[in-house]
Structure formats: structure tokens, C-alpha cells
Amino acid sequence: MVRVGILGATGAVGQRLVQLLDPHPEFEIAALTASADSAGKSYREAAKWGLDVPVPDSVADATVVETDAEAIPDDVPLLFSSLPSSVGAAVEPDLAEAGYVVSSNSSNARMAEDVPLVIPEVNADHVGLIEVQRDERGWDGALLKNPNCSTITMVPPLAALDSFGLERVTVSTLQAVSGAGYSGVTSMQIIDNALPHIGGEEEKMETESRKLLGEFDGAAVALHDAEVSASCNRVATLDGHLENVWADTREEVTTDAAAEAMASFPSADLPSSPDPLIEVFEDPDRPQPRLDRMRGDGMAVSAGGLQETPHGLQFNCLAHNTLRGAAGASVLNGELLLREGYL
Ligand SMILES: NC(=O)c1ccc[n+]([C@@H]2O[C@H](COP(=O)([O-])OP(=O)(O)OC[C@H]3O[C@@H](n4cnc5c(N)ncnc54)[C@H](OP(=O)(O)O)[C@@H]3O)[C@@H](O)[C@H]2O)c1
């Protein structure tokens, strides 16, 4: 078993990491960090536990420590980070320099040229960018990122459609409140309401998707040349981002061919990768957040409503934002790092 730490373990994504890592076949939780306010408390006391399963016994009485290299034991080679991005930007490079391998959810450095941004089923080969990163920065550790939760939802179906020559993507999202973290959206703002525009989210979808779908030549990642345009909206669902996507392709694409390309898109040979990766519905009113977010234990992407357009294909897609879109994505990247020998 590889001893692992969770940075930001008390937050919405941190709790999901605890839930996924507690029974994990390859990893064992050995460190839990949070802010100075939480440090010194037991995990049970520090975390405002919000999941519908009990706090695992293995961590309930563990002491939360501060988020720095001195507080984290040396024999914990892999750290999963779910820190606010400003905090991640400050501490993740120091931890990588100190020799830890950091698999991070935070949005800082996702577009940095020497930082791999990875969905293992889509672009596992980009993990090789760690060699470039280590050469350039002189790190013994490494920093690897998973993309934003709304980007993760649409990129696997887009990767499946790329065989038809993806030229332009337009997406509009209906994103769950858990995506904003525990203190992100108040009940007074969201009940009986929907909030257009999520600061920074549109830009993340427009740039991260092109890096994920880009080519890695052993030295750098060339962004995919598709134009991506996003409009992000917060709605009053708890978990699960639903997205309406219009994909323009160079070649004609029929709904049958698109459904086949999505349904047969391969999963990764890693413990947390679901098979199938993309579940395709024929019913036009699926996927739906409440009914479909837990498919593949919350790690599958669902697609439906496939329709030919004059320029390509229209479809809807859905993924669980704190599982496939955050904690599960990070755990999957940790599994990839282990398999590829980076630990
Ligand atoms: N929620 C999602 O669906 C989602 C999806 C993808 C990516 N993300 C990203 O994941 C990260 C975490 O999001 P979240 O929703 O889990 O946020 P959150 O619920 O607000 O949790 C933040 C965590 O970071 C800790 N923290 C805050 N300030 C700190 C500091 N100065 N030093 C050390 N630790 C500090 C908090 O500890 P305390 O409890 O001590 O304050 C808590 O453990 C963000 O970067 C977010 O953008 C979230």
C-alpha cells in the first residue's frame, strides 16, 4: 500500500477524497491537512462532514495538520490536493520541490506548459510531461492536475467525436451547488433561482479542454485547434453537472456513429476507471443529475439527446462533479502515477 496524504481534507472535495481513499486497494490515508484553524483538531471535529455515509473510523480520530512540508511525514510520497487555488498556488510547488508527488484538483497551474493536465482515459500519455517538469524545475517530486469539473464532463464525449474532426464546440452548463464548495453559494441565492455566469469557469472550459485534447510530442503539449465557447450556470441541484453541447465537425457525423464512438470509447485499466466510461442513452430526456450521477460509482460520464445538426452533433452530457469531476479524477490520476512509476 502507498501511504498518501489529503491536502484540504476537511472541504467538500477533501471529504470525497477521504470517502474514496479509505477503502482504496492501493492507497492508505496517512496524513490529513487543512487550514491553521483546523490543525490540531481531530478530523471528526474539523470537518463539517456532509456526505451520506459515516466518517470512516480510520480517519475520524486522526489529527489534522497544517498544509506544509514540515507537518507532513516524509514517508507519504503521494498527496491529493483539494485546496483553494490561491492556497494551492502557494504550497503545491513547495511540496513538489520537497519531493512529494502532488495530484491536484485546484485550478492553479493547470495551463502551465510543464504541468500535465490529465484524464487517464483521454490523454494518459501527457503524464510524460513530468520528465520535462523535473528537468526544468529541478524537482524530485511532481505536480499533476485534473481539469475543472465542468470540463471533465464534456471532454470524454468530445474525445470520442474527435475522430470526425472536431472544429468548434459550444457548451452551456447547469452546474450543481456542490461545485462551489461548502461556502460557495448561500441558500438565499440559489433556492428558487438559477445563477448565470460562474466566475472563471467559462475560461477554464475553453482552455483546459483544448489542452486535454491536444497532442504531446515528448517535449510539450500543442493545444487542440478547436474553438471552444462556454456559458456556465449554477442551478439548485446538489451534485452532478448537466451540459448541453454543440460540436461542429469537419466530417459528417450521424447519431448512430456518434453513439457508437462514445459507447465504445475505452476506459483505462486502472481501479477507479469505469467500464463503460461513457453511458449513452437513447431516451431524449436523459441523462438527469438525480437519476444518473452515480453511474459507474460516480465515475462514468453519461450522454444523451444526440441529434445531428447542419454542422455536426448536438448532445447532452452529465458527470458527478465531486466524484468524476474532482476527487475521483484526482484518485484516478494517482493510480496512473503509480502505474507509470512516478512514485
Ligand atoms: N467542489 C467541486 O465540485 C470541485 C470540482 C473540481 C475542482 N474543485 C476545486 O477543488 C478545490 C477545493 O474545493 P472545495 O469545493 O472542496 O472547497 P472547500 O469546501 O471550501 O474546502 C477547502 C479546503 O481547503 C482548506 N483550506 C482553506 N484555506 C486554507 C489555507 N489557507 N491553508 C490550508 N488549507 C486551507 C480548508 O480547510 P478548513 O476546513 O480548515 O478551512 C478545506 O479543507 C478548489 O480549488 C476547487 O476549485 C472543486
XYZ file of N, CA and C in Angstrom, residues 3-194:
576
model
N 1.374 5.041 1.053
C 0.839 5.988 2.039
C 0.584 7.328 1.340
N -0.625 7.872 1.535
C -0.992 9.105 0.842
C -1.526 10.132 1.827
N -1.429 11.412 1.424
C -1.976 12.496 2.226
C -3.073 13.218 1.445
N -3.965 13.894 2.179
C -5.016 14.704 1.541
C -4.852 16.141 2.020
N -4.618 17.050 1.079
C -4.474 18.481 1.390
C -5.845 19.137 1.227
N -6.313 19.838 2.264
C -7.676 20.397 2.211
C -8.689 19.299 2.488
N -8.351 18.408 3.423
C -9.142 17.185 3.659
C -10.505 17.458 4.269
N -10.706 18.647 4.843
C -11.977 18.925 5.521
C -13.036 19.507 4.582
N -12.665 19.885 3.364
C -13.591 20.558 2.440
C -14.487 19.582 1.692
N -15.303 20.137 0.769
C -16.270 19.325 0.009
C -15.552 18.241 -0.803
N -14.486 18.620 -1.497
C -13.746 17.636 -2.300
C -12.878 16.766 -1.383
N -12.306 17.369 -0.350
C -11.471 16.615 0.597
C -12.242 15.466 1.231
N -13.507 15.700 1.563
C -14.326 14.642 2.168
C -14.568 13.515 1.165
N -14.775 13.886 -0.090
C -14.924 12.854 -1.130
C -13.619 12.059 -1.280
N -12.484 12.752 -1.140
C -11.204 12.029 -1.222
C -11.093 11.021 -0.074
N -11.492 11.450 1.119
C -11.474 10.530 2.263
C -12.367 9.324 1.969
N -13.571 9.599 1.448
C -14.521 8.516 1.151
C -13.933 7.525 0.137
N -13.246 8.029 -0.889
C -12.718 7.153 -1.943
C -11.428 6.452 -1.528
N -10.608 7.141 -0.737
C -9.291 6.573 -0.407
C -9.358 5.599 0.767
N -10.352 5.746 1.640
C -10.439 4.855 2.808
C -10.481 3.372 2.401
N -11.316 2.987 1.400
C -11.329 1.559 1.020
C -10.430 1.246 -0.177
N -9.553 2.172 -0.582
C -8.840 2.008 -1.854
C -7.863 0.818 -1.814
N -7.786 0.031 -2.894
C -6.915 -1.158 -2.887
C -5.424 -0.856 -2.925
N -5.022 0.354 -3.344
C -3.582 0.647 -3.499
C -3.078 1.720 -2.546
N -3.988 2.529 -1.985
C -3.582 3.686 -1.187
C -4.090 3.589 0.255
N -3.306 4.175 1.168
C -3.677 4.174 2.586
C -3.535 5.606 3.100
N -4.596 6.167 3.686
C -4.553 7.563 4.149
C -3.622 7.671 5.362
N -2.586 8.532 5.220
C -1.600 8.656 6.294
C -1.406 10.101 6.745
N -2.045 11.062 6.089
C -1.939 12.464 6.524
C -3.165 13.234 6.039
N -3.681 14.113 6.898
C -4.842 14.950 6.571
C -4.469 16.376 6.910
N -4.557 17.274 5.928
C -4.197 18.659 6.216
C -5.378 19.588 5.939
N -5.331 20.776 6.534
C -6.339 21.821 6.282
C -5.715 23.150 6.688
N -6.550 24.135 7.003
C -6.014 25.451 7.380
C -5.530 25.433 8.828
N -4.881 26.517 9.212
C -4.381 26.614 10.589
C -5.528 26.527 11.603
N -6.727 26.953 11.218
C -7.885 26.878 12.133
C -8.240 25.439 12.482
N -8.030 24.533 11.536
C -8.394 23.126 11.757
C -7.245 22.318 12.344
N -6.015 22.765 12.134
C -4.845 21.989 12.574
C -4.901 21.753 14.088
N -4.571 20.520 14.503
C -4.583 20.157 15.920
C -5.899 19.523 16.350
N -6.959 19.703 15.539
C -8.250 19.085 15.882
C -8.305 17.667 15.304
N -9.215 16.849 15.853
C -9.446 15.548 15.222
C -10.182 15.800 13.908
N -10.074 14.838 12.969
C -10.741 15.028 11.674
C -12.251 15.175 11.871
N -12.811 14.349 12.775
C -14.260 14.405 13.014
C -14.688 15.811 13.449
N -13.847 16.427 14.294
C -14.160 17.745 14.830
C -13.965 18.834 13.757
N -12.924 18.695 12.943
C -12.569 19.767 11.994
C -13.456 19.772 10.746
N -13.854 18.579 10.286
C -14.618 18.509 9.031
C -16.102 18.678 9.328
N -16.753 19.537 8.587
C -18.231 19.604 8.692
C -18.734 18.552 7.720
N -18.720 17.283 8.198
C -18.964 16.140 7.313
C -20.333 16.252 6.659
N -20.368 16.217 5.325
C -21.635 16.447 4.621
C -22.044 15.305 3.719
N -21.375 14.156 3.842
C -21.717 13.039 2.958
C -22.718 12.112 3.643
N -23.450 11.333 2.822
C -24.485 10.471 3.389
C -23.947 9.097 3.784
N -22.647 9.039 4.114
C -22.020 7.845 4.707
C -21.271 8.348 5.934
N -21.060 7.479 6.954
C -20.377 7.961 8.159
C -18.918 8.324 7.881
N -18.338 9.167 8.736
C -16.894 9.438 8.652
C -16.171 8.103 8.877
N -15.266 7.688 7.981
C -14.591 6.396 8.178
C -13.835 6.345 9.520
N -13.927 5.200 10.202
C -13.255 5.041 11.514
C -11.763 5.302 11.405
N -11.175 4.940 10.252
C -9.711 5.035 10.115
C -9.206 6.477 10.190
N -10.085 7.456 9.933
C -9.632 8.854 9.955
C -10.312 9.694 11.038
N -11.416 9.192 11.607
C -12.251 10.025 12.487
C -11.437 10.670 13.612
N -10.518 9.908 14.209
C -9.772 10.455 15.338
C -8.359 10.908 14.963
N -8.035 10.848 13.672
C -6.702 11.307 13.238
C -6.612 12.823 13.420
N -5.410 13.306 13.722
C -5.236 14.750 13.934
C -4.948 15.442 12.608
N -5.698 16.508 12.344
C -5.469 17.313 11.139
C -4.221 18.163 11.365
N -3.362 18.236 10.319
C -2.130 19.023 10.459
C -2.161 20.192 9.470
N -1.223 21.115 9.642
C -1.150 22.255 8.719
C -0.654 21.783 7.353
N -0.922 22.619 6.347
C -0.592 22.236 4.979
C 0.799 22.748 4.617
N 1.828 22.098 5.159
C 3.190 22.428 4.730
C 4.094 21.217 4.908
N 5.240 21.271 4.225
C 6.122 20.097 4.146
C 6.593 19.645 5.531
N 6.746 20.583 6.466
C 7.231 20.184 7.788
C 6.210 19.366 8.561
N 4.934 19.612 8.294
C 3.885 18.909 9.055
C 3.529 17.546 8.453
N 3.921 17.330 7.184
C 3.540 16.082 6.504
C 4.702 15.092 6.595
N 4.439 13.856 7.048
C 5.544 12.893 7.179
C 6.271 12.664 5.846
N 7.575 12.386 5.935
C 8.376 12.155 4.712
C 7.985 10.867 3.993
N 7.457 9.895 4.750
C 7.165 8.599 4.118
C 5.752 8.554 3.532
N 5.285 9.711 3.081
C 3.980 9.814 2.400
C 4.277 10.386 1.013
N 4.551 9.529 0.015
C 5.051 10.059 -1.263
C 4.010 10.774 -2.113
N 2.720 10.446 -1.910
C 1.688 10.978 -2.811
C 0.684 11.816 -2.030
N 0.456 13.044 -2.519
C -0.507 13.944 -1.875
C -1.619 14.277 -2.850
N -2.867 14.145 -2.392
C -4.023 14.570 -3.189
C -4.424 15.943 -2.691
N -4.495 16.917 -3.602
C -4.748 18.291 -3.182
C -6.135 18.763 -3.586
N -6.892 19.244 -2.585
C -8.188 19.890 -2.857
C -8.227 21.207 -2.095
N -7.180 21.980 -2.291
C -7.046 23.288 -1.634
C -7.674 24.372 -2.497
N -8.122 25.478 -1.882
C -8.485 26.639 -2.718
C -7.297 26.969 -3.620
N -7.572 27.441 -4.834
C -6.471 27.565 -5.795
C -5.393 28.553 -5.343
N -5.786 29.598 -4.609
C -4.759 30.547 -4.146
C -3.802 29.853 -3.170
N -4.355 28.955 -2.362
C -3.508 28.219 -1.407
C -2.675 27.173 -2.160
N -3.325 26.495 -3.113
C -2.597 25.517 -3.924
C -1.422 26.160 -4.638
N -1.653 27.369 -5.195
C -0.578 28.057 -5.928
C 0.600 28.339 -5.004
N 0.317 28.605 -3.733
C 1.394 28.936 -2.795
C 2.133 27.691 -2.302
N 1.409 26.588 -2.041
C 2.071 25.454 -1.371
C 2.421 24.277 -2.287
N 1.675 24.073 -3.365
C 1.929 22.863 -4.173
C 3.355 22.834 -4.762
N 3.854 23.951 -5.328
C 5.231 23.891 -5.848
C 6.267 23.581 -4.758
N 6.056 24.130 -3.562
C 7.000 23.848 -2.466
C 6.988 22.363 -2.116
N 5.799 21.776 -2.110
C 5.691 20.352 -1.767
C 6.333 19.490 -2.853
N 6.133 19.860 -4.124
C 6.761 19.100 -5.213
C 8.280 19.229 -5.136
N 8.729 20.427 -4.798
C 10.176 20.632 -4.663
C 10.737 19.813 -3.503
N 9.914 19.668 -2.446
C 10.363 18.884 -1.272
C 10.313 17.384 -1.538
N 9.844 16.972 -2.740
C 9.907 15.559 -3.105
C 8.573 14.846 -3.147
N 7.484 15.528 -2.783
C 6.168 14.888 -2.838
C 5.620 14.934 -4.273
N 4.902 13.894 -4.644
C 4.170 13.904 -5.915
C 2.748 14.352 -5.583
N 2.297 15.439 -6.240
C 1.016 16.056 -5.898
C 0.024 15.863 -7.052
N -1.068 15.167 -6.765
C -2.167 15.009 -7.728
C -3.254 15.976 -7.296
N -3.452 17.037 -8.083
C -4.230 18.180 -7.589
C -5.482 18.487 -8.394
N -6.522 18.876 -7.644
C -7.792 19.386 -8.179
C -7.805 20.884 -8.382
N -6.942 21.575 -7.673
C -7.030 23.040 -7.630
C -6.712 23.614 -9.003
N -7.284 24.782 -9.304
C -7.202 25.280 -10.678
C -5.869 25.953 -11.005
N -5.071 26.297 -9.978
C -3.777 26.930 -10.254
C -2.911 26.010 -11.121
N -2.168 26.601 -12.027
C -1.130 25.911 -12.825
C -1.657 24.852 -13.799
N -2.998 24.771 -13.967
C -3.490 23.743 -14.903
C -3.004 23.985 -16.325
N -2.841 25.267 -16.685
C -2.438 25.566 -18.056
C -0.933 25.833 -18.163
N -0.186 25.654 -17.076
C 1.272 25.837 -17.145
C 1.855 24.828 -18.135
N 2.819 25.284 -18.929
C 3.304 24.449 -20.038
C 3.929 23.139 -19.582
N 4.529 23.123 -18.383
C 5.206 21.899 -17.942
C 4.403 21.138 -16.877
N 3.120 21.451 -16.760
C 2.277 20.733 -15.795
C 1.268 19.871 -16.556
N 1.342 18.538 -16.393
C 0.367 17.703 -17.093
C -1.046 17.901 -16.547
N -1.999 18.015 -17.463
C -3.422 18.120 -17.135
C -4.041 16.865 -17.734
N -4.554 15.972 -16.869
C -4.811 14.613 -17.358
C -6.187 14.072 -16.947
N -6.840 13.429 -17.920
C -7.943 12.486 -17.680
C -7.409 11.157 -18.219
N -7.107 10.169 -17.368
C -6.385 8.985 -17.854
C -7.005 8.288 -19.057
N -8.324 8.293 -19.161
C -8.941 7.623 -20.313
C -8.742 8.415 -21.602
N -8.415 9.707 -21.484
C -8.334 10.575 -22.662
C -6.895 10.843 -23.088
N -6.035 11.211 -22.132
C -4.680 11.648 -22.511
C -3.623 11.198 -21.500
N -3.648 9.896 -21.163
C -2.710 9.355 -20.175
C -1.262 9.649 -20.562
N -0.979 9.721 -21.877
C 0.411 9.936 -22.304
C 0.959 11.293 -21.856
N 0.076 12.271 -21.553
C 0.567 13.592 -21.134
C 1.299 13.533 -19.789
N 1.154 12.426 -19.050
C 1.847 12.304 -17.764
C 3.367 12.369 -17.968
N 3.806 12.055 -19.205
C 5.235 12.115 -19.531
C 5.812 13.516 -19.414
N 4.938 14.526 -19.373
C 5.383 15.914 -19.201
C 6.092 16.103 -17.849
N 5.895 15.168 -16.943
C 6.580 15.248 -15.636
C 8.103 15.227 -15.827
N 8.575 14.489 -16.837
C 10.030 14.456 -17.083
C 10.535 15.858 -17.415
N 9.768 16.570 -18.278
C 10.123 17.939 -18.661
C 10.095 18.830 -17.413
N 9.033 18.671 -16.621
C 8.861 19.473 -15.402
C 10.042 19.261 -14.443
N 10.424 18.009 -14.255
C 11.520 17.719 -13.315
C 12.835 18.304 -13.829
N 13.058 18.214 -15.157
C 14.277 18.787 -15.745
C 14.311 20.295 -15.551
N 13.170 20.929 -15.855
C 13.134 22.401 -15.829
C 13.169 22.961 -14.418
N 12.460 22.303 -13.511
C 12.316 22.873 -12.166
C 13.256 22.255 -11.143
N 13.927 21.169 -11.529
C 14.838 20.510 -10.592
C 14.112 19.860 -9.422
N 12.838 19.471 -9.636
C 12.062 18.848 -8.562
C 12.328 17.343 -8.501
N 12.319 16.802 -7.281
C 12.295 15.339 -7.113
C 10.846 14.852 -7.148
N 9.945 15.697 -6.676
C 8.520 15.360 -6.713
C 7.926 15.763 -8.048
N 6.631 16.002 -8.065
C 5.965 16.367 -9.317
C 4.613 16.995 -8.998
N 4.090 17.722 -9.978
C 2.755 18.312 -9.863
C 1.948 17.937 -11.099
N 0.820 17.260 -10.871
C -0.062 16.846 -11.949
C -1.478 17.307 -11.605
N -2.228 17.733 -12.596
C -3.548 18.312 -12.356
C -4.642 17.501 -13.032
N -5.842 17.521 -12.408
C -7.027 17.130 -13.183
C -7.788 18.408 -13.530
N -8.571 18.360 -14.595
C -9.253 19.587 -15.013
C -10.432 19.925 -14.112
N -10.982 21.082 -14.385
C -12.204 21.575 -13.769
C -13.363 20.581 -13.984
N -14.281 20.532 -13.016
C -15.369 19.539 -13.051
C -16.263 19.660 -14.292
N -16.514 20.879 -14.758
C -17.382 21.014 -15.928
C -16.633 20.608 -17.204
N -15.319 20.787 -17.218
C -14.510 20.369 -18.372
C -14.460 18.841 -18.449
N -14.270 18.196 -17.305
C -14.182 16.724 -17.285
C -15.456 16.104 -17.841
N -16.591 16.759 -17.595
C -17.868 16.196 -18.030
C -17.968 16.118 -19.554
N -17.489 17.140 -20.243
C -17.702 17.141 -21.708
C -16.529 16.562 -22.503
N -15.335 16.505 -21.918
C -14.174 16.122 -22.732
C -14.187 14.655 -23.193
N -14.581 13.669 -22.359
C -14.599 12.305 -22.923
C -15.523 12.159 -24.142
N -16.783 12.676 -24.115
C -17.577 12.583 -25.356
C -16.944 13.346 -26.516
N -16.308 14.490 -26.231
C -15.655 15.227 -27.317
C -14.470 14.442 -27.877
N -13.729 13.770 -26.988
C -12.593 12.951 -27.458
C -13.112 11.849 -28.380
N -14.271 11.295 -28.039
C -14.855 10.254 -28.898
C -15.239 10.841 -30.263
N -15.697 12.095 -30.270
C -16.126 12.726 -31.539
C -14.954 13.267 -32.343
N -13.773 13.324 -31.729
C -12.633 13.929 -32.431
C -12.224 13.117 -33.662
N -12.631 11.850 -33.707
C -12.323 11.054 -34.907
C -13.083 11.605 -36.130
N -14.095 12.460 -35.897
C -14.822 13.089 -37.010
C -14.274 14.493 -37.305
N -13.189 14.867 -36.623
C -12.566 16.161 -36.892
C -13.271 17.302 -36.170
N -13.035 17.419 -34.887
C -13.693 18.449 -34.080
C -13.186 19.831 -34.482
N -14.119 20.733 -34.835
C -13.701 22.078 -35.263
C -14.144 23.167 -34.306
N -15.339 23.020 -33.743
C -15.883 24.074 -32.879
C -16.796 23.437 -31.848
N -16.724 23.928 -30.606
C -17.572 23.399 -29.534
C -18.254 24.574 -28.842
N -19.567 24.460 -28.671
C -20.322 25.458 -27.904
C -21.017 24.701 -26.779
N -20.885 25.181 -25.552
C -21.463 24.445 -24.428
C -22.137 25.397 -23.450
N -23.279 24.944 -22.935
C -23.978 25.686 -21.888
C -24.202 24.708 -20.733
N -23.889 25.116 -19.504
C -23.929 24.167 -18.384
C -25.038 24.480 -17.391
N -25.454 23.420 -16.655
C -26.339 23.546 -15.492
C -25.585 22.860 -14.348
N -24.900 23.647 -13.545
C -23.955 23.087 -12.585
C -24.508 23.062 -11.153
N -24.177 21.978 -10.453
C -24.687 21.748 -9.099
C -24.006 22.665 -8.075
N -24.695 22.883 -6.956
C -24.161 23.804 -5.943
C -22.895 23.273 -5.268
N -22.733 21.944 -5.172
C -21.533 21.423 -4.503
C -20.268 21.837 -5.251
N -20.403 22.196 -6.521
C -19.247 22.641 -7.296
C -18.637 23.924 -6.777
N -19.384 24.647 -5.972
C -18.866 25.916 -5.448
C -18.238 25.746 -4.067
N -18.199 24.509 -3.544
C -17.648 24.291 -2.199
C -18.690 24.608 -1.141
N -18.363 24.311 0.128
C -19.368 24.448 1.178
C -19.867 25.868 1.366
N -18.994 26.837 1.209
C -19.449 28.203 1.469
C -19.603 29.003 0.181
N -19.684 28.292 -0.960
C -19.692 28.988 -2.247
C -20.977 29.706 -2.592
N -22.137 29.074 -2.393
C -23.420 29.668 -2.764
C -24.349 29.549 -1.563
N -24.971 30.643 -1.161
C -25.868 30.569 0.001
C -27.250 30.070 -0.441
N -28.028 29.551 0.515
C -29.376 29.078 0.181
C -30.231 30.236 -0.309
N -30.048 31.442 0.237
C -30.828 32.602 -0.209
C -30.549 32.937 -1.679
N -29.338 32.626 -2.146
C -29.023 32.902 -3.551
C -29.617 31.853 -4.493
N -29.636 30.588 -4.075
C -29.877 29.533 -5.066
C -31.274 28.924 -5.019
N -31.967 28.936 -3.849
C -33.306 28.320 -3.821
C -34.260 29.161 -4.667
N -35.054 28.487 -5.503
C -35.983 29.164 -6.419
C -35.234 30.051 -7.405
N -34.040 29.608 -7.805
C -33.245 30.506 -8.641
C -32.268 29.729 -9.515
N -31.636 30.410 -10.451
C -30.513 29.893 -11.238
C -29.582 31.073 -11.450
